């Protein structure tokens, strides 16, 4: 595990977990939250995994630390734009792991990593406006709503807006797990 707090940790994105990741991605709530219209086959996901492991994006497996041993419960990704030192943020949690504060904790760890190791100045995300649970989790982690795209998505068959949220390195609420490791 590379970075951890009392709740969760971030470790490597792992090829041996591709079937687990794929299972999480087929959850109807996740499909709705991402605005996707169709599931993906395990074969296609496995093929895509190889490309993801070779890519420049930062991907982490999220681990729940509540049990006797760390358990994988999600994936977080930073899609960096090195020319402007920013990145888009994406998170996916297993259905059985939602509602426990793990999304907020993992998001804080990713912000900490992105700002203090990757030296990003801003991290942003898009979220469908009706997904109020996700919006609250992002706000608790340090994101702020900064705008929106009107009628850019669908939520349960209805057209909806997509919110744009960002977090700035200069406003990172902390505490920083990264800086405490170096002091």
Tab-separated table of N, CA and C in Angstrom:
chain	number	residue	atom	x	y	z
A	1	UNK	N	0.850	-1.172	0.000
A	1	UNK	CA	0.000	0.000	0.000
A	1	UNK	C	0.896	1.235	0.000
A	2	UNK	N	0.591	2.191	-0.869
A	2	UNK	CA	1.449	3.354	-1.014
A	2	UNK	C	1.100	4.475	-0.041
A	3	UNK	N	-0.179	4.740	0.130
A	3	UNK	CA	-0.632	5.829	0.987
A	3	UNK	C	-1.845	5.323	1.755
A	4	UNK	N	-1.948	5.705	3.028
A	4	UNK	CA	-3.094	5.253	3.813
A	4	UNK	C	-3.413	6.248	4.915
A	5	UNK	N	-4.671	6.189	5.362
A	5	UNK	CA	-5.074	6.902	6.566
A	5	UNK	C	-5.703	5.849	7.473
A	6	UNK	N	-6.508	6.245	8.412
A	6	UNK	CA	-7.122	5.268	9.321
A	6	UNK	C	-8.253	4.476	8.686
A	7	UNK	N	-8.813	4.981	7.591
A	7	UNK	CA	-9.978	4.387	6.957
A	7	UNK	C	-9.648	3.516	5.759
A	8	UNK	N	-8.796	4.052	4.884
A	8	UNK	CA	-8.510	3.349	3.638
A	8	UNK	C	-7.082	3.595	3.190
A	9	UNK	N	-6.697	2.849	2.176
A	9	UNK	CA	-5.374	3.006	1.609
A	9	UNK	C	-5.437	2.929	0.102
A	10	UNK	N	-4.383	3.422	-0.543
A	10	UNK	CA	-4.248	3.357	-1.994
A	10	UNK	C	-3.052	2.485	-2.315
A	11	UNK	N	-3.272	1.537	-3.199
A	11	UNK	CA	-2.200	0.647	-3.631
A	11	UNK	C	-2.191	0.545	-5.135
A	12	UNK	N	-1.383	-0.352	-5.672
A	12	UNK	CA	-1.253	-0.456	-7.128
A	12	UNK	C	-2.534	-0.935	-7.805
A	13	UNK	N	-2.709	-0.470	-9.011
A	13	UNK	CA	-3.763	-0.952	-9.903
A	13	UNK	C	-3.274	-2.306	-10.392
A	14	UNK	N	-4.068	-3.362	-10.212
A	14	UNK	CA	-3.566	-4.715	-10.365
A	14	UNK	C	-4.291	-5.510	-11.444
A	15	UNK	N	-3.515	-6.104	-12.343
A	15	UNK	CA	-4.071	-6.934	-13.410
A	15	UNK	C	-4.801	-8.144	-12.855
A	16	UNK	N	-4.358	-8.671	-11.718
A	16	UNK	CA	-5.014	-9.847	-11.148
A	16	UNK	C	-6.404	-9.533	-10.581
A	17	UNK	N	-6.757	-8.256	-10.492
A	17	UNK	CA	-8.084	-7.855	-9.998
A	17	UNK	C	-9.036	-7.447	-11.126
A	18	UNK	N	-8.657	-7.691	-12.388
A	18	UNK	CA	-9.474	-7.224	-13.505
A	18	UNK	C	-10.908	-7.740	-13.416
A	19	UNK	N	-11.114	-8.976	-13.022
A	19	UNK	CA	-12.479	-9.497	-12.934
A	19	UNK	C	-13.264	-8.817	-11.811
A	20	UNK	N	-12.595	-8.491	-10.725
A	20	UNK	CA	-13.237	-7.760	-9.627
A	20	UNK	C	-13.612	-6.362	-10.081
A	21	UNK	N	-12.682	-5.663	-10.721
A	21	UNK	CA	-12.976	-4.320	-11.243
A	21	UNK	C	-14.161	-4.381	-12.212
A	22	UNK	N	-14.134	-5.369	-13.100
A	22	UNK	CA	-15.195	-5.525	-14.099
A	22	UNK	C	-16.549	-5.732	-13.408
A	23	UNK	N	-16.571	-6.562	-12.371
A	23	UNK	CA	-17.826	-6.815	-11.645
A	23	UNK	C	-18.374	-5.513	-11.071
A	24	UNK	N	-17.522	-4.707	-10.458
A	24	UNK	CA	-17.966	-3.421	-9.908
A	24	UNK	C	-18.523	-2.523	-11.000
A	25	UNK	N	-17.877	-2.527	-12.158
A	25	UNK	CA	-18.276	-1.645	-13.260
A	25	UNK	C	-19.627	-2.010	-13.868
A	26	UNK	N	-20.098	-3.215	-13.618
A	26	UNK	CA	-21.387	-3.644	-14.170
A	26	UNK	C	-22.565	-3.295	-13.260
A	27	UNK	N	-22.291	-2.760	-12.089
A	27	UNK	CA	-23.340	-2.392	-11.141
A	27	UNK	C	-24.242	-1.313	-11.763
A	28	UNK	N	-25.550	-1.515	-11.760
A	28	UNK	CA	-26.454	-0.526	-12.370
A	28	UNK	C	-26.282	0.887	-11.803
A	29	UNK	N	-26.049	1.013	-10.503
A	29	UNK	CA	-25.870	2.353	-9.922
A	29	UNK	C	-24.632	3.029	-10.492
A	30	UNK	N	-23.590	2.274	-10.745
A	30	UNK	CA	-22.385	2.835	-11.325
A	30	UNK	C	-22.622	3.229	-12.779
A	31	UNK	N	-23.335	2.391	-13.522
A	31	UNK	CA	-23.656	2.724	-14.913
A	31	UNK	C	-24.439	4.029	-14.978
A	32	UNK	N	-25.412	4.193	-14.082
A	32	UNK	CA	-26.207	5.422	-14.047
A	32	UNK	C	-25.329	6.602	-13.645
A	33	UNK	N	-24.495	6.423	-12.617
A	33	UNK	CA	-23.644	7.500	-12.129
A	33	UNK	C	-22.637	7.987	-13.150
A	34	UNK	N	-22.123	7.086	-13.965
A	34	UNK	CA	-21.188	7.468	-15.017
A	34	UNK	C	-21.890	7.905	-16.296
A	35	UNK	N	-23.195	7.704	-16.367
A	35	UNK	CA	-23.933	8.056	-17.573
A	35	UNK	C	-23.700	7.074	-18.705
A	36	UNK	N	-23.258	5.875	-18.379
A	36	UNK	CA	-23.039	4.850	-19.412
A	36	UNK	C	-24.355	4.156	-19.722
A	37	UNK	N	-24.509	3.719	-20.956
A	37	UNK	CA	-25.748	3.079	-21.362
A	37	UNK	C	-25.645	1.564	-21.442
A	38	UNK	N	-24.445	1.022	-21.468
A	38	UNK	CA	-24.338	-0.424	-21.623
A	38	UNK	C	-23.167	-0.971	-20.841
A	39	UNK	N	-23.285	-2.199	-20.373
A	39	UNK	CA	-22.177	-2.847	-19.686
A	39	UNK	C	-21.111	-3.276	-20.690
A	40	UNK	N	-19.966	-3.699	-20.177
A	40	UNK	CA	-18.848	-4.128	-21.009
A	40	UNK	C	-18.576	-5.607	-20.743
A	41	UNK	N	-18.134	-6.327	-21.746
A	41	UNK	CA	-17.816	-7.741	-21.558
A	41	UNK	C	-16.509	-7.875	-20.781
A	42	UNK	N	-16.350	-8.987	-20.096
A	42	UNK	CA	-15.113	-9.246	-19.369
A	42	UNK	C	-13.930	-9.307	-20.334
A	43	UNK	N	-14.146	-9.855	-21.516
A	43	UNK	CA	-13.074	-9.929	-22.507
A	43	UNK	C	-12.596	-8.528	-22.908
A	44	UNK	N	-13.539	-7.632	-23.170
A	44	UNK	CA	-13.180	-6.267	-23.548
A	44	UNK	C	-12.481	-5.557	-22.390
A	45	UNK	N	-12.965	-5.801	-21.173
A	45	UNK	CA	-12.360	-5.165	-19.989
A	45	UNK	C	-10.932	-5.653	-19.786
A	46	UNK	N	-10.706	-6.949	-19.983
A	46	UNK	CA	-9.368	-7.525	-19.837
A	46	UNK	C	-8.420	-6.932	-20.866
A	47	UNK	N	-8.900	-6.783	-22.095
A	47	UNK	CA	-8.099	-6.176	-23.154
A	47	UNK	C	-7.768	-4.724	-22.817
A	48	UNK	N	-8.758	-4.002	-22.311
A	48	UNK	CA	-8.552	-2.604	-21.929
A	48	UNK	C	-7.598	-2.447	-20.761
A	49	UNK	N	-7.594	-3.431	-19.872
A	49	UNK	CA	-6.718	-3.385	-18.700
A	49	UNK	C	-5.253	-3.319	-19.107
A	50	UNK	N	-4.874	-4.081	-20.106
A	50	UNK	CA	-3.486	-4.093	-20.565
A	50	UNK	C	-3.066	-2.693	-21.027
A	51	UNK	N	-3.933	-2.015	-21.754
A	51	UNK	CA	-3.637	-0.660	-22.219
A	51	UNK	C	-3.568	0.310	-21.038
A	52	UNK	N	-4.468	0.142	-20.072
A	52	UNK	CA	-4.462	1.023	-18.906
A	52	UNK	C	-3.173	0.885	-18.100
A	53	UNK	N	-2.684	-0.329	-17.967
A	53	UNK	CA	-1.457	-0.549	-17.198
A	53	UNK	C	-0.238	0.083	-17.870
A	54	UNK	N	-0.279	0.245	-19.188
A	54	UNK	CA	0.821	0.867	-19.927
A	54	UNK	C	0.673	2.382	-20.030
A	55	UNK	N	-0.477	2.918	-19.709
A	55	UNK	CA	-0.776	4.331	-19.930
A	55	UNK	C	-0.136	5.267	-18.924
A	56	UNK	N	-0.339	6.559	-19.155
A	56	UNK	CA	0.233	7.611	-18.316
A	56	UNK	C	-0.681	8.042	-17.177
A	57	UNK	N	-1.905	7.514	-17.125
A	57	UNK	CA	-2.825	7.893	-16.065
A	57	UNK	C	-2.396	7.250	-14.753
A	58	UNK	N	-2.724	7.910	-13.649
A	58	UNK	CA	-2.416	7.389	-12.322
A	58	UNK	C	-3.634	6.634	-11.821
A	59	UNK	N	-3.490	5.336	-11.628
A	59	UNK	CA	-4.600	4.500	-11.173
A	59	UNK	C	-4.192	3.798	-9.890
A	60	UNK	N	-5.118	3.768	-8.945
A	60	UNK	CA	-4.879	3.119	-7.663
A	60	UNK	C	-6.047	2.204	-7.320
A	61	UNK	N	-5.753	1.127	-6.652
A	61	UNK	CA	-6.794	0.315	-6.035
A	61	UNK	C	-7.039	0.900	-4.648
A	62	UNK	N	-8.307	1.058	-4.284
A	62	UNK	CA	-8.686	1.545	-2.960
A	62	UNK	C	-8.888	0.328	-2.062
A	63	UNK	N	-8.313	0.386	-0.863
A	63	UNK	CA	-8.444	-0.701	0.110
A	63	UNK	C	-9.158	-0.211	1.353
A	64	UNK	N	-10.107	-1.001	1.823
A	64	UNK	CA	-10.785	-0.758	3.094
A	64	UNK	C	-9.910	-1.373	4.175
A	65	UNK	N	-9.571	-0.592	5.197
A	65	UNK	CA	-8.692	-1.061	6.259
A	65	UNK	C	-9.445	-1.490	7.512
A	66	UNK	N	-10.778	-1.585	7.440
A	66	UNK	CA	-11.580	-1.896	8.624
A	66	UNK	C	-11.458	-3.354	9.081
A	67	UNK	N	-11.180	-4.266	8.190
A	67	UNK	CA	-11.118	-5.680	8.550
A	67	UNK	C	-9.750	-6.104	9.038
A	68	UNK	N	-9.585	-7.403	9.182
A	68	UNK	CA	-8.301	-7.947	9.629
A	68	UNK	C	-7.203	-7.707	8.599
A	69	UNK	N	-7.558	-7.780	7.316
A	69	UNK	CA	-6.603	-7.534	6.235
A	69	UNK	C	-7.210	-6.506	5.282
A	70	UNK	N	-6.370	-5.668	4.662
A	70	UNK	CA	-6.898	-4.700	3.690
A	70	UNK	C	-7.662	-5.424	2.576
A	71	UNK	N	-8.847	-4.890	2.241
A	71	UNK	CA	-9.687	-5.497	1.200
A	71	UNK	C	-9.884	-4.507	0.061
A	72	UNK	N	-9.662	-4.927	-1.203
A	72	UNK	CA	-9.900	-4.019	-2.324
A	72	UNK	C	-11.390	-3.690	-2.441
A	73	UNK	N	-11.686	-2.379	-2.567
A	73	UNK	CA	-13.085	-1.947	-2.623
A	73	UNK	C	-13.357	-0.929	-3.726
A	74	UNK	N	-12.344	-0.568	-4.508
A	74	UNK	CA	-12.588	0.421	-5.546
A	74	UNK	C	-11.335	0.784	-6.312
A	75	UNK	N	-11.524	1.696	-7.248
A	75	UNK	CA	-10.440	2.209	-8.079
A	75	UNK	C	-10.587	3.719	-8.170
A	76	UNK	N	-9.465	4.424	-8.091
A	76	UNK	CA	-9.444	5.864	-8.323
A	76	UNK	C	-8.422	6.148	-9.416
A	77	UNK	N	-8.701	7.168	-10.210
A	77	UNK	CA	-7.846	7.490	-11.349
A	77	UNK	C	-7.653	8.995	-11.452
A	78	UNK	N	-6.435	9.388	-11.753
A	78	UNK	CA	-6.131	10.762	-12.150
A	78	UNK	C	-5.708	10.722	-13.609
A	79	UNK	N	-6.361	11.533	-14.436
A	79	UNK	CA	-6.060	11.639	-15.860
A	79	UNK	C	-5.325	12.964	-16.054
A	80	UNK	N	-3.986	12.953	-15.976
A	80	UNK	CA	-3.249	14.220	-15.957
A	80	UNK	C	-3.107	14.891	-17.318
A	81	UNK	N	-3.017	16.208	-17.258
A	81	UNK	CA	-2.647	17.034	-18.404
A	81	UNK	C	-1.361	17.747	-17.984
A	82	UNK	N	-0.200	17.142	-18.263
A	82	UNK	CA	1.063	17.680	-17.759
A	82	UNK	C	1.385	19.101	-18.231
A	83	UNK	N	0.868	19.499	-19.376
A	83	UNK	CA	1.188	20.834	-19.891
A	83	UNK	C	0.623	21.943	-19.008
A	84	UNK	N	-0.450	21.659	-18.267
A	84	UNK	CA	-1.038	22.680	-17.389
A	84	UNK	C	-1.071	22.230	-15.931
A	85	UNK	N	-0.476	21.067	-15.623
A	85	UNK	CA	-0.362	20.540	-14.254
A	85	UNK	C	-1.728	20.398	-13.575
A	86	UNK	N	-2.689	19.850	-14.323
A	86	UNK	CA	-4.016	19.554	-13.787
A	86	UNK	C	-4.338	18.107	-14.110
A	87	UNK	N	-5.412	17.596	-13.502
A	87	UNK	CA	-5.848	16.234	-13.803
A	87	UNK	C	-7.336	16.107	-13.540
A	88	UNK	N	-7.966	15.249	-14.333
A	88	UNK	CA	-9.362	14.883	-14.078
A	88	UNK	C	-9.361	13.715	-13.103
A	89	UNK	N	-10.340	13.692	-12.201
A	89	UNK	CA	-10.454	12.653	-11.177
A	89	UNK	C	-11.671	11.779	-11.459
A	90	UNK	N	-11.492	10.459	-11.304
A	90	UNK	CA	-12.582	9.498	-11.466
A	90	UNK	C	-12.472	8.482	-10.334
A	91	UNK	N	-13.603	8.103	-9.763
A	91	UNK	CA	-13.627	7.099	-8.701
A	91	UNK	C	-14.709	6.073	-8.991
A	92	UNK	N	-14.434	4.842	-8.577
A	92	UNK	CA	-15.418	3.754	-8.674
A	92	UNK	C	-15.307	2.939	-7.390
A	93	UNK	N	-16.420	2.794	-6.686
A	93	UNK	CA	-16.443	1.968	-5.481
A	93	UNK	C	-17.369	0.778	-5.679
A	94	UNK	N	-16.982	-0.334	-5.086
A	94	UNK	CA	-17.821	-1.530	-5.103
A	94	UNK	C	-19.167	-1.206	-4.456
A	95	UNK	N	-20.256	-1.775	-4.958
A	95	UNK	CA	-21.579	-1.476	-4.392
A	95	UNK	C	-21.650	-1.706	-2.880
A	96	UNK	N	-21.039	-2.772	-2.401
A	96	UNK	CA	-21.106	-3.097	-0.975
A	96	UNK	C	-20.241	-2.183	-0.108
A	97	UNK	N	-19.448	-1.322	-0.724
A	97	UNK	CA	-18.546	-0.447	0.028
A	97	UNK	C	-19.012	1.005	0.068
A	98	UNK	N	-20.113	1.297	-0.573
A	98	UNK	CA	-20.616	2.669	-0.589
A	98	UNK	C	-21.329	3.000	0.722
A	99	UNK	N	-21.340	4.278	1.054
A	99	UNK	CA	-22.042	4.732	2.252
A	99	UNK	C	-21.259	4.551	3.538
A	100	UNK	N	-19.975	4.260	3.451
A	100	UNK	CA	-19.139	4.033	4.632
A	100	UNK	C	-18.074	5.114	4.806
A	101	UNK	N	-18.098	6.134	3.955
A	101	UNK	CA	-17.093	7.187	4.025
A	101	UNK	C	-15.816	6.875	3.265
A	102	UNK	N	-15.762	5.720	2.613
A	102	UNK	CA	-14.550	5.334	1.888
A	102	UNK	C	-14.299	6.208	0.670
A	103	UNK	N	-15.362	6.642	-0.009
A	103	UNK	CA	-15.210	7.506	-1.173
A	103	UNK	C	-14.577	8.834	-0.799
A	104	UNK	N	-15.044	9.431	0.294
A	104	UNK	CA	-14.473	10.697	0.758
A	104	UNK	C	-13.022	10.500	1.172
A	105	UNK	N	-12.753	9.445	1.934
A	105	UNK	CA	-11.385	9.188	2.408
A	105	UNK	C	-10.437	8.930	1.242
A	106	UNK	N	-10.863	8.108	0.283
A	106	UNK	CA	-10.015	7.819	-0.872
A	106	UNK	C	-9.778	9.083	-1.699
A	107	UNK	N	-10.797	9.896	-1.843
A	107	UNK	CA	-10.664	11.139	-2.611
A	107	UNK	C	-9.671	12.075	-1.939
A	108	UNK	N	-9.722	12.188	-0.615
A	108	UNK	CA	-8.740	13.019	0.100
A	108	UNK	C	-7.320	12.508	-0.128
A	109	UNK	N	-7.148	11.188	-0.068
A	109	UNK	CA	-5.819	10.615	-0.291
A	109	UNK	C	-5.318	10.910	-1.703
A	110	UNK	N	-6.208	10.826	-2.686
A	110	UNK	CA	-5.806	11.110	-4.066
A	110	UNK	C	-5.450	12.592	-4.230
A	111	UNK	N	-6.229	13.471	-3.625
A	111	UNK	CA	-5.881	14.894	-3.682
A	111	UNK	C	-4.505	15.119	-3.049
A	112	UNK	N	-4.279	14.528	-1.898
A	112	UNK	CA	-3.001	14.644	-1.200
A	112	UNK	C	-1.855	14.157	-2.094
A	113	UNK	N	-2.019	12.996	-2.698
A	113	UNK	CA	-1.019	12.425	-3.596
A	113	UNK	C	-0.806	13.329	-4.817
A	114	UNK	N	-1.912	13.737	-5.421
A	114	UNK	CA	-1.832	14.571	-6.623
A	114	UNK	C	-1.146	15.905	-6.374
A	115	UNK	N	-1.422	16.518	-5.228
A	115	UNK	CA	-0.839	17.819	-4.940
A	115	UNK	C	0.593	17.723	-4.413
A	116	UNK	N	0.896	16.702	-3.624
A	116	UNK	CA	2.192	16.650	-2.946
A	116	UNK	C	3.220	15.718	-3.580
A	117	UNK	N	2.791	14.797	-4.427
A	117	UNK	CA	3.752	13.929	-5.111
A	117	UNK	C	3.776	14.234	-6.608
A	118	UNK	N	2.609	14.315	-7.216
A	118	UNK	CA	2.536	14.570	-8.658
A	118	UNK	C	2.681	16.063	-8.968
A	119	UNK	N	2.559	16.907	-7.941
A	119	UNK	CA	2.705	18.360	-8.082
A	119	UNK	C	1.685	18.975	-9.025
A	120	UNK	N	0.456	18.496	-8.935
A	120	UNK	CA	-0.634	19.103	-9.693
A	120	UNK	C	-1.061	20.378	-8.983
A	121	UNK	N	-1.556	21.337	-9.741
A	121	UNK	CA	-2.051	22.564	-9.111
A	121	UNK	C	-3.565	22.562	-8.966
A	122	UNK	N	-4.239	21.709	-9.772
A	122	UNK	CA	-5.694	21.634	-9.713
A	122	UNK	C	-6.133	20.252	-10.177
A	123	UNK	N	-7.144	19.721	-9.493
A	123	UNK	CA	-7.765	18.453	-9.873
A	123	UNK	C	-9.246	18.734	-10.029
A	124	UNK	N	-9.840	18.227	-11.099
A	124	UNK	CA	-11.242	18.515	-11.387
A	124	UNK	C	-11.995	17.223	-11.677
A	125	UNK	N	-13.305	17.334	-11.660
A	125	UNK	CA	-14.160	16.188	-11.974
A	125	UNK	C	-15.480	16.678	-12.532
A	126	UNK	N	-16.190	15.743	-13.148
A	126	UNK	CA	-17.561	15.979	-13.594
A	126	UNK	C	-18.433	14.959	-12.877
A	127	UNK	N	-19.608	15.391	-12.441
A	127	UNK	CA	-20.550	14.514	-11.764
A	127	UNK	C	-21.961	14.916	-12.197
A	128	UNK	N	-22.811	13.931	-12.432
A	128	UNK	CA	-24.196	14.238	-12.789
A	128	UNK	C	-24.882	14.919	-11.610
A	129	UNK	N	-25.553	16.022	-11.869
A	129	UNK	CA	-26.142	16.848	-10.814
A	129	UNK	C	-27.072	16.084	-9.861
A	130	UNK	N	-27.900	15.142	-10.338
A	130	UNK	CA	-28.774	14.434	-9.397
A	130	UNK	C	-28.030	13.473	-8.446
A	131	UNK	N	-26.761	13.227	-8.690
A	131	UNK	CA	-25.993	12.309	-7.852
A	131	UNK	C	-25.515	13.052	-6.603
A	132	UNK	N	-26.469	13.422	-5.763
A	132	UNK	CA	-26.176	14.264	-4.596
A	132	UNK	C	-25.285	13.574	-3.569
A	133	UNK	N	-25.349	12.266	-3.473
A	133	UNK	CA	-24.467	11.543	-2.553
A	133	UNK	C	-23.014	11.745	-2.958
A	134	UNK	N	-22.721	11.615	-4.242
A	134	UNK	CA	-21.357	11.824	-4.731
A	134	UNK	C	-20.941	13.278	-4.556
A	135	UNK	N	-21.821	14.213	-4.865
A	135	UNK	CA	-21.493	15.635	-4.729
A	135	UNK	C	-21.099	15.937	-3.283
A	136	UNK	N	-21.869	15.433	-2.310
A	136	UNK	CA	-21.544	15.667	-0.891
A	136	UNK	C	-20.196	15.060	-0.519
A	137	UNK	N	-19.912	13.862	-1.003
A	137	UNK	CA	-18.626	13.210	-0.707
A	137	UNK	C	-17.464	14.020	-1.282
A	138	UNK	N	-17.625	14.508	-2.506
A	138	UNK	CA	-16.569	15.316	-3.122
A	138	UNK	C	-16.359	16.613	-2.343
A	139	UNK	N	-17.451	17.243	-1.915
A	139	UNK	CA	-17.329	18.478	-1.134
A	139	UNK	C	-16.610	18.218	0.188
A	140	UNK	N	-16.937	17.132	0.860
A	140	UNK	CA	-16.268	16.793	2.124
A	140	UNK	C	-14.772	16.575	1.924
A	141	UNK	N	-14.393	16.071	0.760
A	141	UNK	CA	-12.985	15.791	0.472
A	141	UNK	C	-12.211	17.047	0.072
A	142	UNK	N	-12.906	18.125	-0.307
A	142	UNK	CA	-12.220	19.362	-0.663
A	142	UNK	C	-12.546	19.935	-2.027
A	143	UNK	N	-13.442	19.301	-2.772
A	143	UNK	CA	-13.852	19.836	-4.076
A	143	UNK	C	-14.915	20.913	-3.888
A	144	UNK	N	-14.976	21.839	-4.842
A	144	UNK	CA	-16.010	22.876	-4.879
A	144	UNK	C	-16.666	22.871	-6.253
A	145	UNK	N	-17.961	23.114	-6.277
A	145	UNK	CA	-18.661	23.260	-7.565
A	145	UNK	C	-18.201	24.566	-8.199
A	146	UNK	N	-17.845	24.500	-9.494
A	146	UNK	CA	-17.359	25.701	-10.181
A	146	UNK	C	-18.144	26.006	-11.457
A	147	UNK	N	-19.075	25.155	-11.807
A	147	UNK	CA	-19.860	25.390	-13.014
A	147	UNK	C	-20.599	24.139	-13.406
A	148	UNK	N	-21.108	24.169	-14.612
A	148	UNK	CA	-21.850	23.013	-15.069
A	148	UNK	C	-22.039	23.015	-16.565
A	149	UNK	N	-22.400	21.850	-17.050
A	149	UNK	CA	-22.746	21.672	-18.451
A	149	UNK	C	-24.235	21.334	-18.485
A	150	UNK	N	-25.011	22.205	-19.094
A	150	UNK	CA	-26.458	22.027	-19.111
A	150	UNK	C	-26.855	20.872	-20.016
A	151	UNK	N	-27.752	20.044	-19.512
A	151	UNK	CA	-28.310	18.902	-20.240
A	151	UNK	C	-27.222	18.022	-20.860
A	152	UNK	N	-26.135	17.823	-20.137
A	152	UNK	CA	-24.995	17.063	-20.657
A	152	UNK	C	-25.081	15.575	-20.348
A	153	UNK	N	-26.035	15.160	-19.525
A	153	UNK	CA	-26.098	13.758	-19.157
A	153	UNK	C	-27.511	13.261	-18.978
A	154	UNK	N	-27.595	12.014	-18.555
A	154	UNK	CA	-28.870	11.366	-18.263
A	154	UNK	C	-28.793	10.731	-16.891
A	155	UNK	N	-29.877	10.844	-16.152
A	155	UNK	CA	-29.998	10.224	-14.838
A	155	UNK	C	-31.341	9.498	-14.821
A	156	UNK	N	-31.290	8.196	-14.785
A	156	UNK	CA	-32.499	7.361	-14.757
A	156	UNK	C	-33.465	7.727	-15.893
A	157	UNK	N	-32.903	7.905	-17.076
A	157	UNK	CA	-33.712	8.167	-18.258
A	157	UNK	C	-34.113	9.612	-18.456
A	158	UNK	N	-33.722	10.492	-17.550
A	158	UNK	CA	-34.074	11.906	-17.661
A	158	UNK	C	-32.819	12.732	-17.965
A	159	UNK	N	-32.953	13.717	-18.838
A	159	UNK	CA	-31.855	14.623	-19.132
A	159	UNK	C	-31.501	15.389	-17.859
A	160	UNK	N	-30.200	15.554	-17.624
A	160	UNK	CA	-29.770	16.294	-16.436
A	160	UNK	C	-28.496	17.066	-16.739
A	161	UNK	N	-28.182	17.982	-15.854
A	161	UNK	CA	-26.942	18.749	-15.962
A	161	UNK	C	-25.789	17.945	-15.376
A	162	UNK	N	-24.599	18.331	-15.782
A	162	UNK	CA	-23.389	17.739	-15.240
A	162	UNK	C	-22.645	18.863	-14.520
A	163	UNK	N	-22.313	18.643	-13.256
A	163	UNK	CA	-21.574	19.635	-12.488
A	163	UNK	C	-20.081	19.461	-12.720
A	164	UNK	N	-19.379	20.567	-12.712
A	164	UNK	CA	-17.928	20.551	-12.756
A	164	UNK	C	-17.458	21.032	-11.394
A	165	UNK	N	-16.569	20.257	-10.789
A	165	UNK	CA	-16.031	20.587	-9.474
A	165	UNK	C	-14.511	20.570	-9.576
A	166	UNK	N	-13.868	21.392	-8.742
A	166	UNK	CA	-12.414	21.348	-8.724
A	166	UNK	C	-11.887	21.499	-7.309
A	167	UNK	N	-10.625	21.144	-7.157
A	167	UNK	CA	-9.895	21.317	-5.908
A	167	UNK	C	-8.529	21.885	-6.287
A	168	UNK	N	-8.099	22.903	-5.561
A	168	UNK	CA	-6.821	23.549	-5.823
A	168	UNK	C	-5.796	23.139	-4.768
A	169	UNK	N	-4.564	22.990	-5.200
A	169	UNK	CA	-3.496	22.654	-4.258
A	169	UNK	C	-3.387	23.709	-3.165
A	170	UNK	N	-3.588	24.974	-3.521
A	170	UNK	CA	-3.463	26.066	-2.548
A	170	UNK	C	-4.584	26.064	-1.512
A	171	UNK	N	-5.648	25.304	-1.777
A	171	UNK	CA	-6.779	25.237	-0.848
A	171	UNK	C	-6.948	23.853	-0.225
A	172	UNK	N	-5.960	22.967	-0.407
A	172	UNK	CA	-6.093	21.606	0.116
A	172	UNK	C	-6.333	21.664	1.621
A	173	UNK	N	-7.472	21.075	2.079
A	173	UNK	CA	-7.844	21.223	3.483
A	173	UNK	C	-7.000	20.390	4.451
A	174	UNK	N	-6.305	19.358	3.937
A	174	UNK	CA	-5.495	18.506	4.805
A	174	UNK	C	-6.342	17.750	5.793
A	175	UNK	N	-5.764	17.085	6.730
A	175	UNK	CA	-4.322	16.986	6.927
A	175	UNK	C	-3.688	16.149	5.811
A	176	UNK	N	-2.398	16.386	5.603
A	176	UNK	CA	-1.678	15.692	4.554
A	176	UNK	C	-0.972	14.461	5.104
A	177	UNK	N	-1.343	13.310	4.570
A	177	UNK	CA	-0.665	12.062	4.931
A	177	UNK	C	0.740	12.070	4.326
A	178	UNK	N	0.864	12.622	3.124
A	178	UNK	CA	2.143	12.650	2.413
A	178	UNK	C	3.177	13.475	3.170
A	179	UNK	N	2.835	14.708	3.509
A	179	UNK	CA	3.821	15.566	4.179
A	179	UNK	C	4.169	15.024	5.553
A	180	UNK	N	3.228	14.370	6.230
A	180	UNK	CA	3.548	13.803	7.550
A	180	UNK	C	4.530	12.646	7.431
A	181	UNK	N	4.556	11.955	6.285
A	181	UNK	CA	5.520	10.880	6.063
A	181	UNK	C	6.937	11.420	5.896
A	182	UNK	N	7.055	12.647	5.455
A	182	UNK	CA	8.359	13.223	5.148
A	182	UNK	C	8.923	14.087	6.261
A	183	UNK	N	8.195	14.235	7.339
A	183	UNK	CA	8.658	15.100	8.441
A	183	UNK	C	9.215	14.280	9.568
